[in-house]
mmCIF file of C-alpha atoms in Angstrom:
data_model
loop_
_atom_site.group_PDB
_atom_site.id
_atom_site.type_symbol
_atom_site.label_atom_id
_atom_site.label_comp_id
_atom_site.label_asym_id
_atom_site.label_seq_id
_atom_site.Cartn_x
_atom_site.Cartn_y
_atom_site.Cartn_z
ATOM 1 C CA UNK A 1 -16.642 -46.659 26.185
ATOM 2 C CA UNK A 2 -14.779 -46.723 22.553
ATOM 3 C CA UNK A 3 -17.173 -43.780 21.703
ATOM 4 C CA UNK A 4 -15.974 -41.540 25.287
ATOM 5 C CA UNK A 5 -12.453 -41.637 23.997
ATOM 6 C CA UNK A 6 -13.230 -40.600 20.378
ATOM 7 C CA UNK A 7 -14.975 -37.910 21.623
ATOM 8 C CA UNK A 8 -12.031 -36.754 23.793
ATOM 9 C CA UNK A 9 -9.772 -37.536 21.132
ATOM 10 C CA UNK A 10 -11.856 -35.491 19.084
ATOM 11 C CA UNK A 11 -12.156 -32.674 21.767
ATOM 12 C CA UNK A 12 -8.635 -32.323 21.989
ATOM 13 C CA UNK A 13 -7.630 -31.928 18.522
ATOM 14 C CA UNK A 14 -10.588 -29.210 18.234
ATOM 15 C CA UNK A 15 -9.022 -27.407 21.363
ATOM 16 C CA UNK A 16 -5.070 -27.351 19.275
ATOM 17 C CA UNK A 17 -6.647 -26.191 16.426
ATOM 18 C CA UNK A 18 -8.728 -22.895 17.995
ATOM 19 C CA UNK A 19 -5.838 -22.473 20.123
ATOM 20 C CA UNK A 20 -3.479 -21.763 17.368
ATOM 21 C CA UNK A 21 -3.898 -19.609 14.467
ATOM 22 C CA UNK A 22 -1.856 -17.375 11.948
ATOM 23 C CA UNK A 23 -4.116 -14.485 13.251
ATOM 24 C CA UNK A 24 -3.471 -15.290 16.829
ATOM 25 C CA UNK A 25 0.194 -15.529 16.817
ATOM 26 C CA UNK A 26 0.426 -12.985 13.929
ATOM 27 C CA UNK A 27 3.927 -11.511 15.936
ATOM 28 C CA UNK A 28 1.952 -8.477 16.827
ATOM 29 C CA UNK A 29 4.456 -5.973 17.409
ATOM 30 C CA UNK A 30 5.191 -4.664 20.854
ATOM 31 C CA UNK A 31 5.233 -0.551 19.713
ATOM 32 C CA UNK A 32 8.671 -0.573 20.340
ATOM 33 C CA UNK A 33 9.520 0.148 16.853
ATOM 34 C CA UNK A 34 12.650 2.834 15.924
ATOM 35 C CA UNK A 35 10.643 6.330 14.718
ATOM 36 C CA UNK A 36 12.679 7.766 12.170
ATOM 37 C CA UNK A 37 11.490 8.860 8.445
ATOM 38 C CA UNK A 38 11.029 6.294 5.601
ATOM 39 C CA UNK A 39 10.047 5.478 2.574
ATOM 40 C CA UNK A 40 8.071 2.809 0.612
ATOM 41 C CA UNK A 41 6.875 1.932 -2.734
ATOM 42 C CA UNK A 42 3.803 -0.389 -3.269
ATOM 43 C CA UNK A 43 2.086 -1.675 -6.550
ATOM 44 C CA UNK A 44 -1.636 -3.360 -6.748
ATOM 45 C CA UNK A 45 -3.408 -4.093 -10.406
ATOM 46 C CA UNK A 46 -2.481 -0.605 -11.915
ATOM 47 C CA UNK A 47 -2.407 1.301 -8.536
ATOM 48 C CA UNK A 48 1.100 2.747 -7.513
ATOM 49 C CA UNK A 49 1.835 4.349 -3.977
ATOM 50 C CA UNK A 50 4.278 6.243 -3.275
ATOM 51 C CA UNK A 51 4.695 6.239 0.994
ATOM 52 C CA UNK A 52 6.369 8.209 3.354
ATOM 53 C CA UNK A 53 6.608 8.049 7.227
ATOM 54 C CA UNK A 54 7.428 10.796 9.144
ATOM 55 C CA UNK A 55 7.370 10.939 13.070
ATOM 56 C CA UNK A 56 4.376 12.480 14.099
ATOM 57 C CA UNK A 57 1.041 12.202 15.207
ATOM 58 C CA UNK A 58 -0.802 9.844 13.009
ATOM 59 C CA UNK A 59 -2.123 12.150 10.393
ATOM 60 C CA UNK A 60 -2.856 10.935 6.736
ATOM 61 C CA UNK A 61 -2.219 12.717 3.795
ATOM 62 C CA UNK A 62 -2.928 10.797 0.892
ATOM 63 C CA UNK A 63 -2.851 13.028 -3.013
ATOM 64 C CA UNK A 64 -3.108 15.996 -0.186
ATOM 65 C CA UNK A 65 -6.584 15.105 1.376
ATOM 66 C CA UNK A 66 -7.046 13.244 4.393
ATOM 67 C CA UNK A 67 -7.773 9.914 5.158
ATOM 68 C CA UNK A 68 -11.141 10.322 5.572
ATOM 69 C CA UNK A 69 -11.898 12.237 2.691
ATOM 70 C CA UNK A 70 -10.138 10.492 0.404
ATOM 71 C CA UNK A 71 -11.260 6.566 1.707
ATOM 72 C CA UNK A 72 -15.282 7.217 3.082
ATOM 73 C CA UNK A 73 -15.043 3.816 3.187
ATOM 74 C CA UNK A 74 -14.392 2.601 6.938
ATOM 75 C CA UNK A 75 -12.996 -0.766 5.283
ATOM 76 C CA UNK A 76 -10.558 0.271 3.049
ATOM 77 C CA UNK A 77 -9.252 2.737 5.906
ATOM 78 C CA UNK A 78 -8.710 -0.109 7.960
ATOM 79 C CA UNK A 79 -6.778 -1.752 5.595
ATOM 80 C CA UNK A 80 -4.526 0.713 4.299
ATOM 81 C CA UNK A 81 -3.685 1.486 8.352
ATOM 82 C CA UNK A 82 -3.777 -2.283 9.137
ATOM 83 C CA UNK A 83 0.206 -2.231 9.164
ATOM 84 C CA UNK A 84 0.598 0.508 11.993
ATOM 85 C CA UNK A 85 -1.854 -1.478 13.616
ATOM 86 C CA UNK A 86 -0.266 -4.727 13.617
ATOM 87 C CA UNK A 87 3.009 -3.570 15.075
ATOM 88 C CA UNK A 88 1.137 -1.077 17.259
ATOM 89 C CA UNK A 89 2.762 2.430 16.460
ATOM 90 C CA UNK A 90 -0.622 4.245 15.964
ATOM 91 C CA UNK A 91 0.250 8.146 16.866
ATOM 92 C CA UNK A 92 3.666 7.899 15.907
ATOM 93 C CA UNK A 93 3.991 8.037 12.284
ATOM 94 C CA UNK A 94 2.550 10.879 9.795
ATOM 95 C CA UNK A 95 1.950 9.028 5.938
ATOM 96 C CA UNK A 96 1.959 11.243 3.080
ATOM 97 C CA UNK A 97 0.897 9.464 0.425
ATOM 98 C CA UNK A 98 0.690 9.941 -4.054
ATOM 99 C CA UNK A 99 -1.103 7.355 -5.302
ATOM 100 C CA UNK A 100 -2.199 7.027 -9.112
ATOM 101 C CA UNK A 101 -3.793 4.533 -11.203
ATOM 102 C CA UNK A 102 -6.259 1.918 -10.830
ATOM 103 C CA UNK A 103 -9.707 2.117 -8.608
ATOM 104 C CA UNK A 104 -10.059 2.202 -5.125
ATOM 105 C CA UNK A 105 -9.563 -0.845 -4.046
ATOM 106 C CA UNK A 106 -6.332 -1.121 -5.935
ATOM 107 C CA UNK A 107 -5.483 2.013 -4.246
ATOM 108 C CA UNK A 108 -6.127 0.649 -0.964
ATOM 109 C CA UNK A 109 -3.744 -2.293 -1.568
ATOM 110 C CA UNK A 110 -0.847 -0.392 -2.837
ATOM 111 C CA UNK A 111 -0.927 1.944 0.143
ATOM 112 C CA UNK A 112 -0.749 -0.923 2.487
ATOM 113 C CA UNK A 113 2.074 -2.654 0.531
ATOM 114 C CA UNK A 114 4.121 1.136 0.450
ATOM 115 C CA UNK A 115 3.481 1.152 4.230
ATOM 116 C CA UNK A 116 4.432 -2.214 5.485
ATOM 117 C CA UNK A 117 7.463 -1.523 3.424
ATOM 118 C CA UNK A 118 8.277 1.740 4.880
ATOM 119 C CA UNK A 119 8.048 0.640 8.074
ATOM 120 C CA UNK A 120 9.831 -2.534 7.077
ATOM 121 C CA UNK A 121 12.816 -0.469 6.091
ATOM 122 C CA UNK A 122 12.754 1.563 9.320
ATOM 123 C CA UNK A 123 13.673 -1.167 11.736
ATOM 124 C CA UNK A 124 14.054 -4.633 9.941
ATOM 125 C CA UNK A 125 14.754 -6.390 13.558
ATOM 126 C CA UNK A 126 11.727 -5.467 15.108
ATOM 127 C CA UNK A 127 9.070 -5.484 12.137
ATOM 128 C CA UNK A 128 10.069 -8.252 9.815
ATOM 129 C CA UNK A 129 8.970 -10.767 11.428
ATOM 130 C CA UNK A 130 5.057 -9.635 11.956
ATOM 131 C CA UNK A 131 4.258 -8.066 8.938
ATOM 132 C CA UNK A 132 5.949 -10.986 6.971
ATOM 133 C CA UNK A 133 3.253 -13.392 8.611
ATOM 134 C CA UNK A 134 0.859 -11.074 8.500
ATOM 135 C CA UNK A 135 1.452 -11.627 4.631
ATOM 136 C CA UNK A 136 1.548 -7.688 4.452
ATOM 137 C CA UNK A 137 4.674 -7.555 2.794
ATOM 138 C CA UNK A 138 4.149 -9.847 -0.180
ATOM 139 C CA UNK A 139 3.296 -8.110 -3.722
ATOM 140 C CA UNK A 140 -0.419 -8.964 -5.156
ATOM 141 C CA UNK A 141 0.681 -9.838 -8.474
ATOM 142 C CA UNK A 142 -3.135 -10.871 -9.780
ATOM 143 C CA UNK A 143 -3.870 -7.812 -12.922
ATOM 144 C CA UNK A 144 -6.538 -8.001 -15.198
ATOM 145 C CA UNK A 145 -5.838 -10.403 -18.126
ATOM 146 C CA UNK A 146 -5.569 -8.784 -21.644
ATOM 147 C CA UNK A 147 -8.563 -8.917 -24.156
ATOM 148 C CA UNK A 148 -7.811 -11.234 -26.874
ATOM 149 C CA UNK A 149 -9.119 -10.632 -30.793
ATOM 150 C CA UNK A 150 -12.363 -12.409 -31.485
ATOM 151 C CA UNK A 151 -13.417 -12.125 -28.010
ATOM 152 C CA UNK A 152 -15.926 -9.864 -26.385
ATOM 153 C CA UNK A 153 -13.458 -9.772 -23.786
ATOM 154 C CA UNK A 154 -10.365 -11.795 -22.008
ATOM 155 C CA UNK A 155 -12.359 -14.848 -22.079
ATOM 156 C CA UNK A 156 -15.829 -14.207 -23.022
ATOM 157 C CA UNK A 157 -16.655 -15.832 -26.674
ATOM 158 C CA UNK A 158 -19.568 -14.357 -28.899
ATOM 159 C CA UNK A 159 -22.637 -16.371 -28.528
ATOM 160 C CA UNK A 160 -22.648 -19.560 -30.663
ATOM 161 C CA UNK A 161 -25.941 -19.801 -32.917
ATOM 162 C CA UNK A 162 -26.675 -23.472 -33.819
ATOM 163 C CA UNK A 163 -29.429 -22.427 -36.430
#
């Protein structure tokens, strides 16, 4: 009988713990949003954005190309869009974007950051709260550490000969 109640015991706290999680209760946004123009700024390794939301009809501009052209990859288009998303206001906003600096990735990261600003500045009451726990408005301050003299590079030493 001991055994019966640990397992319910155990049951339980595996039901709380699926039932809750950041990405479930992420304060999706209700796409009630104000649509008026902004602009954000976002930085990522040497990447810099430059963002700015315009009512529209969801088209990306990013250096002048679109979305598309510019990210092939379906993964990194999904994350610089990932904000919009969240708070549901796909079809409303227009980004043009200048980026420069650092790879794709880095590029990708920036842009997000520059839009979850924007649209942070737009209407702080109603998008705070869900892009803040969505962790979409905190700064990715990792870079790539300096090479240092005598090193092949940050951290790599030459190989040590014992003989």
């Amino acid at each position: 009988m001991a055994e019966n109640t640990n397992d319910s015991a155990v049951l339980e706290t595996e039901e709380e713990l699926t039932s809750y999680t950041t990405e479930t209760n992420a304060g999706a946004g209700t796409g009630t949003s104000q649509i008026a123009p902004c602009y954000g700024t976002g930085r990522r390794k040497e990447a810099v954005a430059r963002v700015r939301l315009v009512p529209g009809t969801g088209k990306w501009t990013i250096n002048g190309r679109p979305l598309e052209e510019y990210f092939p990859s379906k993964l990194l288009q999904r994350e610089v869009n990932s904000p919009i998303v969240l708070l549901k206001l796909e079809g409303k906003f227009d980004a043009i974007v200048l980026v420069d600096g650092g790879g794709t990735t880095g590029q990708a990261g920036a842009i997000r950051l520059g839009v979850a600003r924007a649209l942070n500045a737009v209407d702080r009451d109603a998008n705070r709260i869900a892009l803040k726990k969505a962790g979409f408005l905190t700064r990715d301050s990792r870079v790539v550490e300096r090479k240092k003299a005598g090193l092949h590079k940050a951290r790599r030493a030459p190989q040590f000969s014992k003989r």
